[in-house]
XYZ file of C-alpha atoms in Angstrom:
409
model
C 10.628 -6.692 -88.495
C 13.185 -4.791 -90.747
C 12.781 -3.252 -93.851
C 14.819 -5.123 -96.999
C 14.933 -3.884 -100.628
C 14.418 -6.467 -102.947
C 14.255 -6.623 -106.737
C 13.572 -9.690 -109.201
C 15.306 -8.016 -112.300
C 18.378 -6.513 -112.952
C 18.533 -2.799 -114.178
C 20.999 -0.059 -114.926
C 21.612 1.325 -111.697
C 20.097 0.040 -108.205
C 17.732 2.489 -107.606
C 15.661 0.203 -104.884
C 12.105 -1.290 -105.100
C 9.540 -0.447 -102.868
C 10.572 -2.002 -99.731
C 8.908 -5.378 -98.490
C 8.901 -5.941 -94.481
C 10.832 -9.564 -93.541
C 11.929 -10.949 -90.063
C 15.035 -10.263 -89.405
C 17.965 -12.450 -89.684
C 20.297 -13.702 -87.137
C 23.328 -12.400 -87.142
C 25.434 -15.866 -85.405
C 25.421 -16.670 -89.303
C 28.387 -19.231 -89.393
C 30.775 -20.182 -91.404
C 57.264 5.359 -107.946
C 53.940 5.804 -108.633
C 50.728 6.933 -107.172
C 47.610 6.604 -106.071
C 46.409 9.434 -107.713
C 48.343 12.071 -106.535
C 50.639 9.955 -104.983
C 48.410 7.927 -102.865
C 50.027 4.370 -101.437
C 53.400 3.370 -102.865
C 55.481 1.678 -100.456
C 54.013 2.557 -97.324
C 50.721 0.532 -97.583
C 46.372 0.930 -96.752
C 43.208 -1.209 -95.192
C 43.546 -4.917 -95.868
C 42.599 -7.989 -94.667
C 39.261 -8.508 -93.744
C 38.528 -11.654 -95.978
C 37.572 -13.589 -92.794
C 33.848 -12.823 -92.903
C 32.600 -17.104 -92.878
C 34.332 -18.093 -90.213
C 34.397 -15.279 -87.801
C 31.335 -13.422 -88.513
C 29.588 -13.594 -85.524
C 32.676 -12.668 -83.442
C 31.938 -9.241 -84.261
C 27.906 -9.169 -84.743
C 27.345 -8.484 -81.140
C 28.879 -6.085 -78.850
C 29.345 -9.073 -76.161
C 31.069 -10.696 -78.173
C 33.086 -7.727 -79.839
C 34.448 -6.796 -76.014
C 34.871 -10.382 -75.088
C 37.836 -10.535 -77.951
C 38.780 -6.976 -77.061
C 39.561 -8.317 -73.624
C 40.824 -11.804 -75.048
C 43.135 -10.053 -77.504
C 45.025 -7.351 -75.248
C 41.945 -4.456 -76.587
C 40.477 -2.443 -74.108
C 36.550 -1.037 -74.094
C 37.622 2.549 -75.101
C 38.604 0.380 -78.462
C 34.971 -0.391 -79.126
C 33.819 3.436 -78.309
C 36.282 5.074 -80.878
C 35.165 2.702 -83.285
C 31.849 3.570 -82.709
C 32.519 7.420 -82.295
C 34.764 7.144 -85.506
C 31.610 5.595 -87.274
C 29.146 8.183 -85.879
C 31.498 10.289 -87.854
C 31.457 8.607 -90.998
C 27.865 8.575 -91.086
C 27.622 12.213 -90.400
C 29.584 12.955 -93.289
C 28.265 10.882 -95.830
C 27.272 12.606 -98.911
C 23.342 12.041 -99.934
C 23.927 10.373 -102.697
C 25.679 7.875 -100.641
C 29.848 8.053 -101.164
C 32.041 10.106 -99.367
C 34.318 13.315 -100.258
C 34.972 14.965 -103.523
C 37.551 12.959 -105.062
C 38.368 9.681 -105.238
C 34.931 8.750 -104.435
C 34.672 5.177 -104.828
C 38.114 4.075 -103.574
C 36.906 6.441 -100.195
C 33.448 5.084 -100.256
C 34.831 1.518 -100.384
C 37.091 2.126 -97.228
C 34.124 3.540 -95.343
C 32.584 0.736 -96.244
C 34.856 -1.769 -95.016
C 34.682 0.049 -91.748
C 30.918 -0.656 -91.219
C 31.217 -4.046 -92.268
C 34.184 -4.301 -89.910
C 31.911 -3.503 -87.105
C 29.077 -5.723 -88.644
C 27.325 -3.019 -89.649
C 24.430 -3.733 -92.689
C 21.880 -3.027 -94.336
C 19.470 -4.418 -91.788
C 21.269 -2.619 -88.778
C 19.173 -0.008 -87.459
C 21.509 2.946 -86.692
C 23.530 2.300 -89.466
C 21.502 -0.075 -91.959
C 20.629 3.228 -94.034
C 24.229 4.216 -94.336
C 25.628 1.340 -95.735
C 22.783 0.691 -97.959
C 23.171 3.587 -99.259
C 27.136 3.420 -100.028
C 26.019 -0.199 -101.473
C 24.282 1.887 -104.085
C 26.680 3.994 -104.963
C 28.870 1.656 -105.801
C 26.439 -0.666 -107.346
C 25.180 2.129 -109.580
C 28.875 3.368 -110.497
C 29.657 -0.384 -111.411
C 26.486 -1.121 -113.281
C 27.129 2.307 -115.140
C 30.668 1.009 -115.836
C 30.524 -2.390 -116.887
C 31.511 -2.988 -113.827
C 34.857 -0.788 -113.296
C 34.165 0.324 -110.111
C 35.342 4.292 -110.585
C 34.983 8.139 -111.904
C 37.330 8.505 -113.963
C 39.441 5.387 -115.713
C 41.330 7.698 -117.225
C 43.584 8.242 -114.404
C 46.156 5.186 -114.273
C 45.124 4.826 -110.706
C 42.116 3.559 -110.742
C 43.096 0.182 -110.054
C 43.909 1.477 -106.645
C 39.743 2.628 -106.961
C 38.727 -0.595 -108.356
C 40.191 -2.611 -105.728
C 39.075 -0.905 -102.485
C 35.557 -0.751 -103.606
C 35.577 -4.249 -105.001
C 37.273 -5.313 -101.698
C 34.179 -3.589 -100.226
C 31.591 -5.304 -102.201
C 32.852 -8.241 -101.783
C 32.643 -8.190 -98.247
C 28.863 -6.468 -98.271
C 27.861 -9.621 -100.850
C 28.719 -11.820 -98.191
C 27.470 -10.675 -95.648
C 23.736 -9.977 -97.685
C 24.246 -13.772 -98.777
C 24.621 -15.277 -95.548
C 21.648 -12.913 -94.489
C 19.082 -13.381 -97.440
C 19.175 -9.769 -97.708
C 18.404 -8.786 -101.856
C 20.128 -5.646 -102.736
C 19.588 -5.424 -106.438
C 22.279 -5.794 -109.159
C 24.826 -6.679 -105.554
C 25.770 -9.809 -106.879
C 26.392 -8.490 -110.484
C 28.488 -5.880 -110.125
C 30.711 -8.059 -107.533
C 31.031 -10.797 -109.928
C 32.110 -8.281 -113.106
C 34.308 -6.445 -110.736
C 36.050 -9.148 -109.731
C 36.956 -10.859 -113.063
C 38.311 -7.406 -114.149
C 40.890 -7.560 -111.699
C 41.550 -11.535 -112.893
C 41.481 -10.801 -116.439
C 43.969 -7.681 -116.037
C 47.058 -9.268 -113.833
C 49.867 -8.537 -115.203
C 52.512 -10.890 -116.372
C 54.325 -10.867 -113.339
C 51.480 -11.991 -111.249
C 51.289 -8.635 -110.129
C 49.025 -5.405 -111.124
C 50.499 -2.508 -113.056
C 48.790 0.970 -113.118
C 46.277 1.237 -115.369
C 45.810 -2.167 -115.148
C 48.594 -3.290 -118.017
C 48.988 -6.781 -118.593
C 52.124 -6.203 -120.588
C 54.728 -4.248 -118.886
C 54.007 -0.978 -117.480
C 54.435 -0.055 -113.628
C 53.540 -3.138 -111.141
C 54.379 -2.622 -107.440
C 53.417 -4.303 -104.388
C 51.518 -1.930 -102.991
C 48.870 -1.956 -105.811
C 49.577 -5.851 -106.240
C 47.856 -5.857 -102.044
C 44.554 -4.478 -102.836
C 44.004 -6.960 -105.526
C 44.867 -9.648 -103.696
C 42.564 -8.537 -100.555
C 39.749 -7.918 -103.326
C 39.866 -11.268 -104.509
C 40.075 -12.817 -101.149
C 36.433 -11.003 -100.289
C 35.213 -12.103 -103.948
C 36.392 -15.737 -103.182
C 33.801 -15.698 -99.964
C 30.441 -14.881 -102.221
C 30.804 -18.087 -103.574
C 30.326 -16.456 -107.195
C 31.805 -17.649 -110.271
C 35.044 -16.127 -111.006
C 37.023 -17.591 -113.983
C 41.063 -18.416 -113.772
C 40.705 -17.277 -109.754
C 42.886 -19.966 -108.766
C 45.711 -19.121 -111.172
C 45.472 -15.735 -110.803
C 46.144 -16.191 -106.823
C 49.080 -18.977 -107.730
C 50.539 -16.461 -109.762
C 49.878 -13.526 -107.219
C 51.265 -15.180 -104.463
C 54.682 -15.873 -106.371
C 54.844 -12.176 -106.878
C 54.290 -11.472 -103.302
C 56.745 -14.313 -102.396
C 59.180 -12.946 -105.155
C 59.140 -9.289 -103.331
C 60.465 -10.916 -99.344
C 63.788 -9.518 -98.894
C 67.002 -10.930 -97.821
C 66.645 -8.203 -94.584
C 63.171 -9.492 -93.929
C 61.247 -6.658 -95.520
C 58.878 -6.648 -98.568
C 60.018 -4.424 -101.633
C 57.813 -1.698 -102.774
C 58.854 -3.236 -106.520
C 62.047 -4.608 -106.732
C 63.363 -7.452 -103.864
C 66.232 -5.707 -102.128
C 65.796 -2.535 -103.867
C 66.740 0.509 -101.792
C 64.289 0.865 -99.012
C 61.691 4.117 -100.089
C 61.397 5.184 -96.902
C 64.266 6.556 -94.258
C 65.505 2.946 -94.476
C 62.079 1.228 -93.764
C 60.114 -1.483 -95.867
C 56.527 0.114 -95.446
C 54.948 -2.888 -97.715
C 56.381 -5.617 -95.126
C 52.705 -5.339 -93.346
C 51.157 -5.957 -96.670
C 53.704 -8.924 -97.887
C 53.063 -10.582 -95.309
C 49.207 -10.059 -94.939
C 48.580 -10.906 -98.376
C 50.644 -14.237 -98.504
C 48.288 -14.784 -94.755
C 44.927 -14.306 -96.488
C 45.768 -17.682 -98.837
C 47.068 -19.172 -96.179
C 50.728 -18.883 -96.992
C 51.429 -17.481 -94.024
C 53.807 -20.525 -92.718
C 56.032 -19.526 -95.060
C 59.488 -18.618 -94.734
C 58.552 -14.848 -96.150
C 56.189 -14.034 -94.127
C 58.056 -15.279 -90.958
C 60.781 -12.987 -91.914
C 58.715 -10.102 -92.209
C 56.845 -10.646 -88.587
C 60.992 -10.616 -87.398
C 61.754 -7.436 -89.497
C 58.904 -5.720 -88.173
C 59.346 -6.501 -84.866
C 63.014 -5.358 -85.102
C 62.499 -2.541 -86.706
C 58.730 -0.571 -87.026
C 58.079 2.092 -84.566
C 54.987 3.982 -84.085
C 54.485 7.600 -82.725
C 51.483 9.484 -83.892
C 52.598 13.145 -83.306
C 56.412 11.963 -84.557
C 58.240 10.888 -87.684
C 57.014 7.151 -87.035
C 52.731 7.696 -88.035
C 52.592 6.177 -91.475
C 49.138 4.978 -90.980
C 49.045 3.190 -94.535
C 52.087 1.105 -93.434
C 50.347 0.276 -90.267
C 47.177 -0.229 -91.217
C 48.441 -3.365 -92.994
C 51.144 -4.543 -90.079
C 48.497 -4.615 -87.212
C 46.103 -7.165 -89.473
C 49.696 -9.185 -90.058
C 50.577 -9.036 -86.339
C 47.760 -10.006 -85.405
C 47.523 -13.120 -87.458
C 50.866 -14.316 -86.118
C 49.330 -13.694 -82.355
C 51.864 -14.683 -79.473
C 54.634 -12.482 -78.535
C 54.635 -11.120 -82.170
C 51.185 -9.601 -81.573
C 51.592 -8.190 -77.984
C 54.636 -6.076 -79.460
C 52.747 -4.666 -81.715
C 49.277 -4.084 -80.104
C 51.631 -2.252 -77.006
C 53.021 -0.067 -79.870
C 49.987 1.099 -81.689
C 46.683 1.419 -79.723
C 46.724 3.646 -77.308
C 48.369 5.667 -79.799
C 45.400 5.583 -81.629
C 43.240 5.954 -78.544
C 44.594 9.533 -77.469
C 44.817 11.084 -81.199
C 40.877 10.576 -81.895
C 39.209 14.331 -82.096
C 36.257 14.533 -80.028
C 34.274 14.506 -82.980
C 35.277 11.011 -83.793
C 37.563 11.672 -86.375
C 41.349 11.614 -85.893
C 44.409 14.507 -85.730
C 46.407 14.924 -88.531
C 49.786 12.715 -88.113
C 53.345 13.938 -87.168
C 51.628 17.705 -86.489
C 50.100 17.981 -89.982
C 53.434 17.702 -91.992
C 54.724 15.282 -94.038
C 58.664 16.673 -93.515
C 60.760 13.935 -91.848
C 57.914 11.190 -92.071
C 59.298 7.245 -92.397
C 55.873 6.927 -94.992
C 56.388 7.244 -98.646
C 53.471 9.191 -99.884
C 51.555 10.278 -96.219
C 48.379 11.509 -98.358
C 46.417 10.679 -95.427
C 48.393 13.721 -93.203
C 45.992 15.933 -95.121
C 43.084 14.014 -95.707
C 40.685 13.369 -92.804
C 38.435 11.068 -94.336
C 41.725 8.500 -95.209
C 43.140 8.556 -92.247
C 39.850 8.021 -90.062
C 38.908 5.396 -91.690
C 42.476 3.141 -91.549
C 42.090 4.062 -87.776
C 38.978 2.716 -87.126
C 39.817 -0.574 -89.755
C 42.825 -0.677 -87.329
C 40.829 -0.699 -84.122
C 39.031 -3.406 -85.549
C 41.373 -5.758 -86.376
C 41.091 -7.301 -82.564
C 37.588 -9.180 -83.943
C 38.237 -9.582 -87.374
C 40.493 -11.935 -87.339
C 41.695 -15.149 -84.785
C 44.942 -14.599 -83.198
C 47.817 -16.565 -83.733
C 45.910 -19.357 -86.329
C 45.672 -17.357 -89.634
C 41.958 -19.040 -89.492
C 40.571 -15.198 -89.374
C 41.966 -14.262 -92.998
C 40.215 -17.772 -94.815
C-alpha cells in the first residue's frame, strides 16, 4: 500500500487532503538578453524529456535503467551519480518544497525534471515525499497566479520561469495520469500554464522576453523551453487551444534559425556566432525540431554534422558550457549511430570524475567564467544549476531511444 493525496474540489492552493491508502500502481505503464541576470542566451539548458508514453517504463526500474546504460554506451557509475546527485537534491530542498533563493520556480522545475527523469513520484518511497512536495509548490504558485508559474512577473524573464516549471508539470501530470495518482489542482494549473505560453508566441513563432507578442526580444534560446513545455503539455492529453499552430509556427522559427555553417543562431540565422566562434543553441535547434518529429530534416542533420565537427567538451577547461551541452547530448542521442558514440565518448566520463562526493558537481573551467566558449556560464557559480543539467544529462541514456527519434514523441 502507498499513501496518495486526493481531493474532489479544486481550491486556491494544493494544500493536500487527508491522505487515503490505495494499492500501488505499476510502474510498466505503457504508452542579448538574459535569464535574469543573464541566465541562457545562446549557450542553451535541460530539454527534451517529452518521451514519457512511450518509454516510461524504460526508466521505472533499475533493471531496466542499467540494461539501456549498457545498451547505449552508459556505464553503472552513470546510474550511482544520478542517484548520489538526487540524494543531493533532496537534501537541499527547502520545506516548503522549491529549491534556492532566487529563481525558485524555474530551479524547482529543473529539480523536478530530474526526479521524473529517474522515474521518481509521488508514490516512490525514498523520494515520493520530495517530489510531492515540489508538485505543490508549483501548483500553489500557479493557482496563486492564474497560472503564471513564477515570483516575480515583473522581471522580463520569467518566461524562462514559466517554461521550466511548466515543462516540469507537464511531465509530473503525466506521469500521475498514467498512474491514477490525484494531486489536487495538478491538472489545472498544467492546463492554464500551458495555454499562456500558446496565447503569448510571438509573431515570429518564437517567444520574446516578457512574453511580447508584438516585437520585443525573441531568441532561440527562450523559443527551446517553450517548445519542450508544450511537448510535455501535449502528453497529458489536456485541452490546449491553437496547440497545433502554435508548434507549426514554432517549428518554422526553429527551422528559420539553421545556419548555412550548420549551427543554430542564438537570434538571427548566420549572425555572428556569441560564443568564441561556437553556435551554443545548435543542441537546442536541433532537439526542438526532434521533439515534433522534424528531426529528418535537412536542419537538424546539419546541426548533428556541425556539432560533431566542431563541439568539444572539457570540464576543468574553456570547453564546459553545461547549458550548451545539456541540450546536444539529448540531440545526439536521438540521432544514435556514430553521431551518438562521438558524443557520449566526449561528455560522460567527464561528468563522472567532476561529481563532489556529496553528489553535487565542481564548479566548471576552475570556477571562472574568463575564456569560457558559453555565453552567459551562470551555472559556474550556481551549484544548484549546474547539478541538476548534470544529472538531466546522465539521464538522457533512458529517456529517450537511440537513433529513432521515437524517445522525444
Amino acid at each position: 500500500m502507498a499513501k496518495v493525496i486526493t481531493a474532489n474540489t479544486a481550491s486556491p492552493t494544493a494544500v493536500p487532503s487527508p491522505d487515503i491508502d490505495i494499492t500501488t500502481p505499476s510502474v510498466d505503464f505503457g504508452d542579448g538578453n538574459d535569464f535574469g541576470n543573464q541566465w541562457g542566451e545562446e549557450e542553451a539548458v535541460a530539454g527534451g524529456f517529452g518521451n514519457i508514453p512511450a518509454t516510461m517504463k524504460k526508466r521505472c526500474s533499475k533493471e531496466d535503467r542499467l540494461g539501456r546504460l549498457k545498451d547505449t554506451g552508459g556505464t553503472p557509475e552513470c546510474e550511482d551519480a544520478v542517484v548520489k546527485g538526487l540524494d543531493w537534491l533532496k537534501s537541499t530542498q527547502k520545506p516548503d518544497g522549491s529549491w534556492t533563493s532566487n529563481k525558485q520556480t524555474a530551479m524547482t522545475g529543473l529539480a523536478l525534471l530530474a526526479m521524473l527523469g529517474h522515474c521518481e513520484t509521488p508514490l516512490s518511497e525514498k523520494y515520493g515525499d520530495c517530489v510531492l512536495r515540489a508538485m505543490t509548490y508549483l501548483i500553489n504558485v500557479g493557482m496563486k497566479n492564474k497560472g503564471k508559474l513564477t515570483t516575480n512577473a515583473a522581471d522580463k524573464s520569467w518566461c524562462y520561469e514559466h517554461a521550466i516549471a511548466t515543462y516540469a508539470l507537464g511531465e509530473a501530470a503525466t506521469f500521475c495520469k498514467q498512474g491514477n495518482i490525484n494531486v489536487p489542482n495538478l491538472m489545472e494549473v498544467t492546463q492554464m500554464a500551458g495555454q499562456i505560453i500558446i496565447d503569448n508566441q510571438n509573431e515570429t513563432g518564437g517567444w520574446a522576453y516578457s512574453y511580447e507578442v508584438k516585437g520585443g526580444h525573441v531568441d532561440l534560446s527562450v523559443a527551446a523551453w517553450q517548445v519542450q513545455a508544450l511537448k510535455a503539455c501535449y502528453h497529458t492529453g489536456l485541452e490546449f487551444k491553437g496547440m497545433s499552430r502554435a508548434i507549426s509556427k514554432a517549428m518554422d522559427y526553429v527551422d528559420d534559425m539553421a545556419c548555412r555553417d550548420g549551427g543554430f543562431a542564438y537570434a538571427k540565422a548566420d549572425e555572428k556566432p556569441h560564443a568564441d566562434g561556437y553556435r551554443t543553441l545548435t543542441g537546442a535547434g536541433m532537439l526542438s525540431l526532434q521533439m515534433w518529429d522534424k528531426g529528418a530534416q535537412s536542419a537538424a542533420r546539419n546541426g548533428a554534422k556541425y556539432i560533431m565537427n566542431n563541439s568539444k567538451f572539457d570540464f576543468n577547461g574553456p570547453y564546459s558550457d553545461l547549458y550548451g551541452h545539456y541540450y546536444e547530448a539529448q540531440a545526439m542521442m536521438n540521432r544514435g549511430g556514430e553521431d551518438w558514440k562521438f558524443y557520449n565518448a566526449m561528455f560522460r566520463d567527464q561528468l563522472l570524475k567532476n561529481q563532489n562526493p556529496d553528489g553535487s558537481w565542481k564548479s566548471p573551467n576552475k570556477g571562472s567564467e574568463k575564456g569560457m566558449r558559453a555565453v552567459v556560464p551562470q551555472f559556474v557559480s550556481n551549484v544548484h544549476y549546474r547539478t541538476t543539467l548534470c544529472i538531466l544529462m546522465l539521464e538522457v541514456y533512458y529517456r529517450f531511444l537511440p537513433g529513432t527519434g521515437a524517445g522525444t514523441k
